[in-house]
CSV table of C-alpha atoms in Angstrom, one decimal:
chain,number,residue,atom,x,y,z
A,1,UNK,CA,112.4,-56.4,147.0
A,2,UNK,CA,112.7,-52.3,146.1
A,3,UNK,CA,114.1,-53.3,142.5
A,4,UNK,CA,111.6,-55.7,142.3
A,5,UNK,CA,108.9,-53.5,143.5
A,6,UNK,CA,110.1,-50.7,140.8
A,7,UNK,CA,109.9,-53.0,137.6
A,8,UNK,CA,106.7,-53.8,139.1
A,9,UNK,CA,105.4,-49.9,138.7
A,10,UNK,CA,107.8,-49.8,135.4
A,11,UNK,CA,105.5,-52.8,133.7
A,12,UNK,CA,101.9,-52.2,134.8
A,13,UNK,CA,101.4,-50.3,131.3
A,14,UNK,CA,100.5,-51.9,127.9
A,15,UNK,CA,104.0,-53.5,128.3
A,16,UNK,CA,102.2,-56.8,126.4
A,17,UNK,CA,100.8,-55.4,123.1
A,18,UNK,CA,101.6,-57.6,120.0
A,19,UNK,CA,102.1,-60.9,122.3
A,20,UNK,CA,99.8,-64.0,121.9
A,21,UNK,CA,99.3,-65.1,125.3
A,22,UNK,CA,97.2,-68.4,125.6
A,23,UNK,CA,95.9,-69.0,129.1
A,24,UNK,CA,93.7,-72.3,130.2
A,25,UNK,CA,91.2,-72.1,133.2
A,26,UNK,CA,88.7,-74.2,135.0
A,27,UNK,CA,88.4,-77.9,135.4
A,28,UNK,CA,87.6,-80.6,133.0
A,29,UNK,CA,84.7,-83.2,133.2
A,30,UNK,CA,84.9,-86.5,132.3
A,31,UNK,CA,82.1,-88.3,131.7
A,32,UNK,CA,81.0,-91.9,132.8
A,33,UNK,CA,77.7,-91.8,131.4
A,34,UNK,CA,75.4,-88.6,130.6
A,35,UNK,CA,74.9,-87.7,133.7
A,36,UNK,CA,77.8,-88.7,136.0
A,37,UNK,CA,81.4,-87.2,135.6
A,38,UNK,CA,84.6,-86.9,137.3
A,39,UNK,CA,85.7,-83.7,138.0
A,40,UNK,CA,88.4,-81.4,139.1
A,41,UNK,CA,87.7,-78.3,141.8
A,42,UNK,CA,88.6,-75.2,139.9
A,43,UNK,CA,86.5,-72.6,139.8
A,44,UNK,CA,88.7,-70.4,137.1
A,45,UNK,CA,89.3,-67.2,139.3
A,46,UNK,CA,92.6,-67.6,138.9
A,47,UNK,CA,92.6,-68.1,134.9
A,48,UNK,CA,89.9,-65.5,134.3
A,49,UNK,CA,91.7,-63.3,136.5
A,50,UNK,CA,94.7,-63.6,134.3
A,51,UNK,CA,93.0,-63.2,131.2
A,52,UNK,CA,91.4,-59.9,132.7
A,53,UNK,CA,95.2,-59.1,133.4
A,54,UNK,CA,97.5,-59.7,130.2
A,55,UNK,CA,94.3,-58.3,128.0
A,56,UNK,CA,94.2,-54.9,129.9
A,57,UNK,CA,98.0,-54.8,129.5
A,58,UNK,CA,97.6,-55.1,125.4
A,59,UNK,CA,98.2,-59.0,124.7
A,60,UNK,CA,95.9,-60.7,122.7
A,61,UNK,CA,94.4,-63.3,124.8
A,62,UNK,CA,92.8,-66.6,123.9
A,63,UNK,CA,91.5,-67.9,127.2
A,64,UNK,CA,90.6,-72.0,126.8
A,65,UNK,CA,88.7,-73.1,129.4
A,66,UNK,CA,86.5,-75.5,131.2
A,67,UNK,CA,82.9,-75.6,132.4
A,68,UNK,CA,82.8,-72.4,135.2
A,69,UNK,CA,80.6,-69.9,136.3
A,70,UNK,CA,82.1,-67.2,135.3
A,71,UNK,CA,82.1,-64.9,132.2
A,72,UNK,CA,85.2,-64.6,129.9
A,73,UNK,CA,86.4,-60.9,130.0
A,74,UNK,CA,85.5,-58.6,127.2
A,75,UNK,CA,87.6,-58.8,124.0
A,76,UNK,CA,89.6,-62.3,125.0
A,77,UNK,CA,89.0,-65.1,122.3
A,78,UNK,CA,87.1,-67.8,124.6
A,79,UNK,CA,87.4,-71.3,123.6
A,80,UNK,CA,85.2,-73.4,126.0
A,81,UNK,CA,85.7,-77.2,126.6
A,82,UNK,CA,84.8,-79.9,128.4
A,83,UNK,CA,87.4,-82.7,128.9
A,84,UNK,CA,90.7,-82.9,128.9
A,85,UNK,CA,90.7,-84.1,125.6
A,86,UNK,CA,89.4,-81.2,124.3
A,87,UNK,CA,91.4,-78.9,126.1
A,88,UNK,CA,94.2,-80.4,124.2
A,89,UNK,CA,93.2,-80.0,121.0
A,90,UNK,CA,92.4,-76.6,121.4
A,91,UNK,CA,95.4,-75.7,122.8
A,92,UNK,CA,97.8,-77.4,120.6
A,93,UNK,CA,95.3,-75.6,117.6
A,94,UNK,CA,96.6,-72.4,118.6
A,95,UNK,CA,100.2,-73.3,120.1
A,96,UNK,CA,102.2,-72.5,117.5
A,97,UNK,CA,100.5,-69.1,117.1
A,98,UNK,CA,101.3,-67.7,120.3
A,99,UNK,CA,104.4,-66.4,122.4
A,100,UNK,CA,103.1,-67.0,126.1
A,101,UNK,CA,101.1,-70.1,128.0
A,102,UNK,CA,99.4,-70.2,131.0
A,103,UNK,CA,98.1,-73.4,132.0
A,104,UNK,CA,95.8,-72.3,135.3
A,105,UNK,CA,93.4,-75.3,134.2
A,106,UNK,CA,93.4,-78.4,136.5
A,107,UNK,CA,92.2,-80.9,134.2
A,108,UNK,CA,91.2,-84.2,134.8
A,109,UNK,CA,94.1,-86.5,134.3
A,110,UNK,CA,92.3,-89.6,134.4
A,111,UNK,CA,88.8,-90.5,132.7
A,112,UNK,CA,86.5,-93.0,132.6
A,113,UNK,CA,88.0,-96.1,130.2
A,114,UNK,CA,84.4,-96.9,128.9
A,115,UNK,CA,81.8,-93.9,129.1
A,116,UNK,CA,78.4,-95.1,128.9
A,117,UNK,CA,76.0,-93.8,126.4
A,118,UNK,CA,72.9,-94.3,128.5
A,119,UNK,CA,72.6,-93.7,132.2
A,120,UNK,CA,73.8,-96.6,134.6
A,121,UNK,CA,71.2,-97.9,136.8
A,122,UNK,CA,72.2,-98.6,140.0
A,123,UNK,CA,73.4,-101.8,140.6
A,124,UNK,CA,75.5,-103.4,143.3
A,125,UNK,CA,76.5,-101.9,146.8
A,126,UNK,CA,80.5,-101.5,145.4
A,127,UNK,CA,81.4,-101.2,141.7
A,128,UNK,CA,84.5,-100.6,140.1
A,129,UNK,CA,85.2,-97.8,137.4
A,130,UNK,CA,87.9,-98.2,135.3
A,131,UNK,CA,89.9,-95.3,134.2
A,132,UNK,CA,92.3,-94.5,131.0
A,133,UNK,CA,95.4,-91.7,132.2
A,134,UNK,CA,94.6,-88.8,129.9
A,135,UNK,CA,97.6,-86.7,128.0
A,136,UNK,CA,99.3,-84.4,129.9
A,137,UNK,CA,99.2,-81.4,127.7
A,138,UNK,CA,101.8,-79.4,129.5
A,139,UNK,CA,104.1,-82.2,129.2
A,140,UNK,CA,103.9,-82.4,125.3
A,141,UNK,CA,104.1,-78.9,125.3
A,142,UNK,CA,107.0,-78.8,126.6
A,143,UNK,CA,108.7,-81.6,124.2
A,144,UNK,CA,106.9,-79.2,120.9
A,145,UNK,CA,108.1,-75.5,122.3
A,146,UNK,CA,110.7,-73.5,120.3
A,147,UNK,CA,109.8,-69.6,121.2
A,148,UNK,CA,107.2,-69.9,123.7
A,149,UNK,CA,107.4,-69.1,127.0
A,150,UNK,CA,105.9,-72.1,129.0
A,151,UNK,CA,104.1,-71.3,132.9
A,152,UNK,CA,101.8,-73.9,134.9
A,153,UNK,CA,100.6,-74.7,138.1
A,154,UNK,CA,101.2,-76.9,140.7
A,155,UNK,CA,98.2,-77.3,143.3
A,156,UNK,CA,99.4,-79.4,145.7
A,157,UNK,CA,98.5,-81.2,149.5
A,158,UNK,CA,101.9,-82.2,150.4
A,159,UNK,CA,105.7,-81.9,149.3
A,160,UNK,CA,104.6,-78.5,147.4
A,161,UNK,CA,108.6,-77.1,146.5
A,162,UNK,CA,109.8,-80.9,145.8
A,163,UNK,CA,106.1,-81.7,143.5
A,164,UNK,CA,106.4,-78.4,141.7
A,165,UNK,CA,110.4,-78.9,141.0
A,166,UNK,CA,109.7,-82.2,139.2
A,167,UNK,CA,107.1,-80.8,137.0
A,168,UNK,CA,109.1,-77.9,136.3
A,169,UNK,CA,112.1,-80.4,135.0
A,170,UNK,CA,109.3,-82.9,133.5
A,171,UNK,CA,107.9,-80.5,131.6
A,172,UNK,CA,110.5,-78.2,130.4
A,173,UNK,CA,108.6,-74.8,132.4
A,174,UNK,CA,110.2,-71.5,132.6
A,175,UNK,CA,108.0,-70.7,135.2
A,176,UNK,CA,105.6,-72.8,138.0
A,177,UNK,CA,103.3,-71.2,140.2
A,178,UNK,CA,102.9,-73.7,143.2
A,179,UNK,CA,100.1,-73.9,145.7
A,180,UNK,CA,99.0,-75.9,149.0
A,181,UNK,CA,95.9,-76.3,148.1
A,182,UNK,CA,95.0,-77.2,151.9
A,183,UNK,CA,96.0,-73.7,153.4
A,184,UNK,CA,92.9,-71.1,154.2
A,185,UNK,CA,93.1,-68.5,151.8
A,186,UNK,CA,94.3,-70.4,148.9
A,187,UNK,CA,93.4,-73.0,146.7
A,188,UNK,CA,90.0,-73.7,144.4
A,189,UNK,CA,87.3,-71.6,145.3
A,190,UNK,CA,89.3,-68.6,147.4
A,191,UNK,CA,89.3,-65.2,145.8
A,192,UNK,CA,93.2,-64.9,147.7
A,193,UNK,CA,96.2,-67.6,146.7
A,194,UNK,CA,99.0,-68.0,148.8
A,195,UNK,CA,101.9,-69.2,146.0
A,196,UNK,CA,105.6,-70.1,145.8
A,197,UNK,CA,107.5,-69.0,142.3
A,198,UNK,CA,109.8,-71.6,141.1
A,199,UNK,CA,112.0,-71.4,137.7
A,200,UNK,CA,114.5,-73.8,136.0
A,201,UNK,CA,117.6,-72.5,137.8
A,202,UNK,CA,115.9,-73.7,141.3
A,203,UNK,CA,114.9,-70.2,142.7
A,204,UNK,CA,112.3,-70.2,144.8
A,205,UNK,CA,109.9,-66.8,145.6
A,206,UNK,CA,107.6,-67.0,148.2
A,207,UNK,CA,104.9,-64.6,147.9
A,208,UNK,CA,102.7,-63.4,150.8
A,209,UNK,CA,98.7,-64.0,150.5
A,210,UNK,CA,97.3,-61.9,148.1
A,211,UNK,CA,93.6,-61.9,146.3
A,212,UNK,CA,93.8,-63.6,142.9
A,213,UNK,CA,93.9,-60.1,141.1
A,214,UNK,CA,97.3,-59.4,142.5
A,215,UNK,CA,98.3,-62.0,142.2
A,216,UNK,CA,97.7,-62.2,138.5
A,217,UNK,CA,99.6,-58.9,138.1
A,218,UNK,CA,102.6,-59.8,139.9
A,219,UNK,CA,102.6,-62.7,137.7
A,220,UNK,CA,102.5,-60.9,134.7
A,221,UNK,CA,105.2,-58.8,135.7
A,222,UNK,CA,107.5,-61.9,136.2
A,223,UNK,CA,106.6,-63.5,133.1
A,224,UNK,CA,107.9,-59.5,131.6
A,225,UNK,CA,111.1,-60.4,133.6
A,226,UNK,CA,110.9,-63.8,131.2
A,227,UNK,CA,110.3,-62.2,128.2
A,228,UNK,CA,113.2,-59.8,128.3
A,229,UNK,CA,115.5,-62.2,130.2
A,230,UNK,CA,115.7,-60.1,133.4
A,231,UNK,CA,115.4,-63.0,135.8
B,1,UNK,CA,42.5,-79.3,130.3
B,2,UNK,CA,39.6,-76.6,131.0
B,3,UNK,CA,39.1,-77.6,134.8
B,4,UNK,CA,43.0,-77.8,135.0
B,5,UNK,CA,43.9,-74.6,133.6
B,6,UNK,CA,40.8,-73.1,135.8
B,7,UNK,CA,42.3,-74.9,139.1
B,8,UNK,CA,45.7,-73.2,137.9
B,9,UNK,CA,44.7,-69.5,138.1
B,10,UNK,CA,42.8,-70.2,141.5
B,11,UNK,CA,45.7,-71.4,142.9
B,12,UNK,CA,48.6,-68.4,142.1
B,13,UNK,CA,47.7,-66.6,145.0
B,14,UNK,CA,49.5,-67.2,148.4
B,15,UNK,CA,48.0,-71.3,148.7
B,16,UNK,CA,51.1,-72.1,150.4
B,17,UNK,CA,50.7,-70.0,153.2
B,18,UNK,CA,51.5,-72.2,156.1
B,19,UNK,CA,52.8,-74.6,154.5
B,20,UNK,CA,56.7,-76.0,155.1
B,21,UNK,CA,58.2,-77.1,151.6
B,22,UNK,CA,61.8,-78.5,151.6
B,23,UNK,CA,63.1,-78.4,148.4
B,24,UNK,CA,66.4,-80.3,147.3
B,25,UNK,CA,68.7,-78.7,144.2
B,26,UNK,CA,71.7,-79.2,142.4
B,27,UNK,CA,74.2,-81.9,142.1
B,28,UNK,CA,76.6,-83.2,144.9
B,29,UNK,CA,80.6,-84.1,145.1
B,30,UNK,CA,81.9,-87.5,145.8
B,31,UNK,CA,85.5,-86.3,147.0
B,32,UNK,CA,87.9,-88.9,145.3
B,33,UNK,CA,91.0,-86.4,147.0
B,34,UNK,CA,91.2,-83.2,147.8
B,35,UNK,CA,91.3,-82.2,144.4
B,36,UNK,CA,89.1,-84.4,142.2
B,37,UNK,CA,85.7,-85.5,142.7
B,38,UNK,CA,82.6,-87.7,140.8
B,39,UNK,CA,79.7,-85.5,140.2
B,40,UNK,CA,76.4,-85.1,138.5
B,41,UNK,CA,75.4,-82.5,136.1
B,42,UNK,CA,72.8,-80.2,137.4
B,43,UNK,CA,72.8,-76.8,137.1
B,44,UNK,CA,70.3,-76.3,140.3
B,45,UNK,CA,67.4,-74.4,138.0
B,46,UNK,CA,64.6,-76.4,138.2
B,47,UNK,CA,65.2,-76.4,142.3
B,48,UNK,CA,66.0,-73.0,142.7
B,49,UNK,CA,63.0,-71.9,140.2
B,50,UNK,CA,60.8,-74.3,142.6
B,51,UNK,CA,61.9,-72.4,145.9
B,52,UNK,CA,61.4,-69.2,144.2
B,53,UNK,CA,58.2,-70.1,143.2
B,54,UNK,CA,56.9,-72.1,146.4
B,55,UNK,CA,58.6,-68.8,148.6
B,56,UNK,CA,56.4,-66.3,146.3
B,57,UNK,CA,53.1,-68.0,147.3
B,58,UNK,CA,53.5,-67.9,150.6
B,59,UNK,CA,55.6,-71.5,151.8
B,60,UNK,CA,58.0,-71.3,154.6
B,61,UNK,CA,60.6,-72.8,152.3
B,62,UNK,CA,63.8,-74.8,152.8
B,63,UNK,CA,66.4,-75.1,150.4
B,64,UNK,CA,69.3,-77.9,150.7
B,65,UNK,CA,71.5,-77.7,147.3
B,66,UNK,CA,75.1,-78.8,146.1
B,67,UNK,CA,77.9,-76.4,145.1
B,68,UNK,CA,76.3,-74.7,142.1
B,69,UNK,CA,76.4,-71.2,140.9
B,70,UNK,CA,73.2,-69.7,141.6
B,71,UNK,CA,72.3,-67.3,144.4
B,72,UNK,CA,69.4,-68.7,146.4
B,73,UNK,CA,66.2,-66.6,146.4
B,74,UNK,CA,65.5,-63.9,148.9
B,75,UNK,CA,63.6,-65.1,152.4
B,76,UNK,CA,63.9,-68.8,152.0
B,77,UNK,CA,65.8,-70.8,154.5
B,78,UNK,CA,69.2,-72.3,152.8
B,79,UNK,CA,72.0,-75.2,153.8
B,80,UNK,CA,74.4,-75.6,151.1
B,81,UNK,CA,75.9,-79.0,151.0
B,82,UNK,CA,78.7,-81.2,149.2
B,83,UNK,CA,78.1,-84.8,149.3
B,84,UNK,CA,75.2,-87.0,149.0
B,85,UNK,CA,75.8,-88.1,152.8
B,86,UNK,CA,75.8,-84.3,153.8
B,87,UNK,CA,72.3,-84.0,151.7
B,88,UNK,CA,70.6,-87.2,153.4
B,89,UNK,CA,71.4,-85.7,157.0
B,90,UNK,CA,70.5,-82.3,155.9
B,91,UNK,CA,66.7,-83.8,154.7
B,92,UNK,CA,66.5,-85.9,157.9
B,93,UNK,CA,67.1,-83.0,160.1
B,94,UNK,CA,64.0,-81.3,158.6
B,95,UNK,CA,61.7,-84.0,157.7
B,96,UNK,CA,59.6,-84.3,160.6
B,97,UNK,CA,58.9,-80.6,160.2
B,98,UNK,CA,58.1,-79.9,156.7
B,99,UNK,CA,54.7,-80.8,154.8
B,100,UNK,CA,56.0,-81.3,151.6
B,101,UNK,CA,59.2,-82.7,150.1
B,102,UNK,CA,60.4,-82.0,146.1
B,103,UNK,CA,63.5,-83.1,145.7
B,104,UNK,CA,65.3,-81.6,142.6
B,105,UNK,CA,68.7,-82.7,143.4
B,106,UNK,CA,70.5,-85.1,140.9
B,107,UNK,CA,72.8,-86.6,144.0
B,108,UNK,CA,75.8,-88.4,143.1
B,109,UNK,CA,74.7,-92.3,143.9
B,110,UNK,CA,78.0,-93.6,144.3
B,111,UNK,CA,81.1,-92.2,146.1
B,112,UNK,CA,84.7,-93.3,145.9
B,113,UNK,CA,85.1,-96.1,148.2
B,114,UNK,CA,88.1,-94.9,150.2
B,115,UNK,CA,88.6,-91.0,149.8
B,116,UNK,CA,92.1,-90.1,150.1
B,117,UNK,CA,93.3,-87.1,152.2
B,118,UNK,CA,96.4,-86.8,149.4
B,119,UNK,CA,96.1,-85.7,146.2
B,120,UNK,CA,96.8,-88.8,144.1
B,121,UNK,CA,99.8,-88.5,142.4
B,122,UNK,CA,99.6,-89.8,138.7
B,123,UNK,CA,100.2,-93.6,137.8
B,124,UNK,CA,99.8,-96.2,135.9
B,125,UNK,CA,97.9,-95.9,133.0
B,126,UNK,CA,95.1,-97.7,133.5
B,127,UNK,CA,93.8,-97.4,137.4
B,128,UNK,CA,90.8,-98.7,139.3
B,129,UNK,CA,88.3,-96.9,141.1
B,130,UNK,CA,85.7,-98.7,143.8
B,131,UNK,CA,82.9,-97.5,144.5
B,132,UNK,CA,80.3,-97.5,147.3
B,133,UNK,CA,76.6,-97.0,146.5
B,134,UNK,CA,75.2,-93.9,148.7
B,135,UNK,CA,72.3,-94.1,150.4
B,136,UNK,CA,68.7,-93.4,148.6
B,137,UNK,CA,67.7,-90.9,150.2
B,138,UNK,CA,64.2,-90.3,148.7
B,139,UNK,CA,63.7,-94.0,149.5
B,140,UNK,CA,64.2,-93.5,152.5
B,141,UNK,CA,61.7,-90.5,153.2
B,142,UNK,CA,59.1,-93.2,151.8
B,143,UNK,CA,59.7,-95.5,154.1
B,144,UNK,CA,59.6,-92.7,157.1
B,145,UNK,CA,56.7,-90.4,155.6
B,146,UNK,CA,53.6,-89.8,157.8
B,147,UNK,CA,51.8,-86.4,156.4
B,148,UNK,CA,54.4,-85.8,154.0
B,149,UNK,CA,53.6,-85.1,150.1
B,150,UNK,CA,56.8,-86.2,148.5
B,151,UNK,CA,57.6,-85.1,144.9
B,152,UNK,CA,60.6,-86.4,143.2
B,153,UNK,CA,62.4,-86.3,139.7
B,154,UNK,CA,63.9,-88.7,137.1
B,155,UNK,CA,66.4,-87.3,134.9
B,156,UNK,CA,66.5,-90.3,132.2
B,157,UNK,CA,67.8,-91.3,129.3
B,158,UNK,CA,65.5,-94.0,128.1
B,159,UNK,CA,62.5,-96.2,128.9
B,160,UNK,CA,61.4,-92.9,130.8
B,161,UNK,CA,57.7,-93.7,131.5
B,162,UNK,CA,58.9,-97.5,132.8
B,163,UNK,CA,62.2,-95.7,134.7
B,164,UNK,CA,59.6,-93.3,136.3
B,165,UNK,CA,56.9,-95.6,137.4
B,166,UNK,CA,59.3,-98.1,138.6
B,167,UNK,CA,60.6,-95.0,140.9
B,168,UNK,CA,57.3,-93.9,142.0
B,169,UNK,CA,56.6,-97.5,143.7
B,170,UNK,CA,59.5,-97.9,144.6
B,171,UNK,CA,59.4,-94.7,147.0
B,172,UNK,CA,56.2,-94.4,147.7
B,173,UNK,CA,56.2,-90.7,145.8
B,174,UNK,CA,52.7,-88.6,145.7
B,175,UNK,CA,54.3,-87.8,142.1
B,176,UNK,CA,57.6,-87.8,139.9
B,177,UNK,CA,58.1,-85.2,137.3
B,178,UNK,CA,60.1,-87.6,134.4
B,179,UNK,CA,62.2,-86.2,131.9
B,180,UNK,CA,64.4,-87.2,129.0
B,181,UNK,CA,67.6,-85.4,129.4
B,182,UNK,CA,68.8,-86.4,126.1
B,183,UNK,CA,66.2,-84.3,124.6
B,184,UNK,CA,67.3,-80.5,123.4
B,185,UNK,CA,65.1,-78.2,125.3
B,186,UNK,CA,65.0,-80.8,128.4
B,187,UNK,CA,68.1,-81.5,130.6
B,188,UNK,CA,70.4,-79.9,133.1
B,189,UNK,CA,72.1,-77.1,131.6
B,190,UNK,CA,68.7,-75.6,130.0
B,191,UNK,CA,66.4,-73.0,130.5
B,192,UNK,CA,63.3,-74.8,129.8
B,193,UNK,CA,62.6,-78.7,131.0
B,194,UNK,CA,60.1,-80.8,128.7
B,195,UNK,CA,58.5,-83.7,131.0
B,196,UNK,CA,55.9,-85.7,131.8
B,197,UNK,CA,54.0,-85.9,135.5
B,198,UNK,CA,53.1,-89.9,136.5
B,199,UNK,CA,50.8,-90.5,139.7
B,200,UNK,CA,50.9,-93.3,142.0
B,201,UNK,CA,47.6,-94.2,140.2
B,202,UNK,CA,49.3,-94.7,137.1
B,203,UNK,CA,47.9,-91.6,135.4
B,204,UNK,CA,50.6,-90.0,132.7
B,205,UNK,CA,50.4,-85.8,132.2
B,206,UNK,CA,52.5,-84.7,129.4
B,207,UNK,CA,53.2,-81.6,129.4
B,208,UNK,CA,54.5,-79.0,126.5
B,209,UNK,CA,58.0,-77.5,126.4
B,210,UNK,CA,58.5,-74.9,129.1
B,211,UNK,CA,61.0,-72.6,130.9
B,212,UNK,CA,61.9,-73.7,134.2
B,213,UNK,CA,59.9,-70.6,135.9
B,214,UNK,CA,57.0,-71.7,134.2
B,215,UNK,CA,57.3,-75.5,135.1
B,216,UNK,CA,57.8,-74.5,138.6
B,217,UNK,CA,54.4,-72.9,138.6
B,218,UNK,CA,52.4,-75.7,137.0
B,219,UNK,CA,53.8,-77.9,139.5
B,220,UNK,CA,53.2,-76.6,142.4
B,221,UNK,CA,49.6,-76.4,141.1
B,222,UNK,CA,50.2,-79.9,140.9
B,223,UNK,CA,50.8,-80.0,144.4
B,224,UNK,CA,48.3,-77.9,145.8
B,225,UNK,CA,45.7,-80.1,143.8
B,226,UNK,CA,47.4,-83.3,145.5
B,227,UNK,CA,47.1,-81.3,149.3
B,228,UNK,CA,43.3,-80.8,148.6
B,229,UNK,CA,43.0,-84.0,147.1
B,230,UNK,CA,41.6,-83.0,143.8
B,231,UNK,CA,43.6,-85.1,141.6
């Protein structure tokens, strides 16, 4: 914990000029028909709060995100999307340019098969809605990377550690930052997270509760560690 | 248009004094799991601009809105709600008590079927989603309204004088404010709304584009003209 704690100080200075860091945020909407959607609770803190993070430490940050309330942070190239879709194209525009990915979105991965084009009247007491699995970007990102460092998420409700290890292998990650989405104090529209670090090897770091600021830094720090192959 | 306009500057002073106005905004969240959800687009303007407007002349005002990312105006009384079941109880409670209902909310009119308490874990690639039609909750006030002025919206995208009228029978409104979300300048995300105002009688306003603010003031001379029955 004291080394730990030392690179920690060591790396809070512009330790990330001349890296490309790519970071997604938000949810995704899908639409059924112009005014219904499916959705996915994420209110970007935690992707914002990153982007604030690696741009105040020097990288060049292009922060991809979904529909949120918040407002990008000065001097980040903001992409803004809607569906998953999108947020694939976007990101696969600009993978090839950059050395870092942070995938804090939590995209739809399913969407409506058919979207209407005009409203849907009401109709019967039960109706069924067909959905079409969308891409998983993070997957194919993993099967295109040669350089980049790859990071995602995992916000889960149950088997956290054994859900995040199989999208760490699935997805060739060199880091995952796992969540129980059900605790107080973490998940989708907390300002705190309460995360678990896991990497290829198996390693596991648990990290106490900390606000989504923090967190972002220590994150940064460990994705240093990456960079310069100290983990 | 002379008379009208004349009525209009009467009526900016405190002509709601006394008067309880419950005002419904925003969209609500079908929970599919804990992590995704069907939901509506509204941004909660046009409700919050309503409160705002309705607390500045002098209502006792009572707003009931969805998750959206506005901060509700100073001195009126607000319950923030999720789902459309949340919303109905929420208007029940307060019926009885209120004089005037405008309900700005675009809820969500169908729910998943059988929420799960798991996140879904990804599958096949095509999956099926049932869903349950949620109660009508404006419908419902017309069946239970004594005193009550009730005001309601239609967000459409075609046949909107036909959509509307059928609406206003339907449940037994005092007045619908109709507009064609498809339209730029109209719709959920933006600043001004363009609409037309139908009456039980059949009568058809059409109003000119205007921001939200604005619109909130026109109708509630609207209503005010409706409470001393001058339309």
């Amino acid at each position: 914990v004291i080394v730990d704690k030392t690179l920690g100080l060591l790396n809070t200075g512009n330790n990330f000029t001349g890296k490309r860091i790519l970071i997604t945020a938000g949810g995704t909407r899908e639409p059924v028909d112009p005014v219904r959607y499916i959705g996915n609770r994420s209110s970007g803190k935690m992707g914002y709060a990153l982007a604030q993070a690696a741009k105040s430490r020097g990288a060049e940050v292009i922060l991809i995100s979904g529909p949120v309330s918040l407002s990008p942070p000065a001097g980040v190239e903001f992409v803004k999307v809607e569906t998953t879709q999108e947020m694939r194209e976007a990101v696969l525009a600009n993978f090839n340019q950059v050395d870092i990915v942070i995938k804090a979105a939590a995209v739809a991965d399913y969407r409506p098969l058919e979207p209407q084009e005009q409203k849907i009247k009401k109709t019967g007491e039960i109706v069924t809605l067909q959905l079409a699995k969308n891409p998983d970007i993070l997957k194919e990102l993993g099967t295109l990377k040669k350089h980049q460092l790859l990071i995602g998420f995992a916000a889960e409700t149950e088997e956290l550690i054994a859900n995040a290890a199989e999208k760490i292998r699935l997805k060739k990650l060199d880091m995952i930052i796992a969540n129980d989405v059900t605790l107080p104090g973490a998940g989708f529209d907390a300002d705190t997270n309460i995360v678990k670090l896991l990497y290829p090897s198996g390693r596991v770091e648990e990290l106490p509760q900390m606000s989504k600021t923090e967190l972002s830094a220590v994150i940064l720090d460990k994705i240093y560690n990456l960079m310069i192959n100290l983990t």
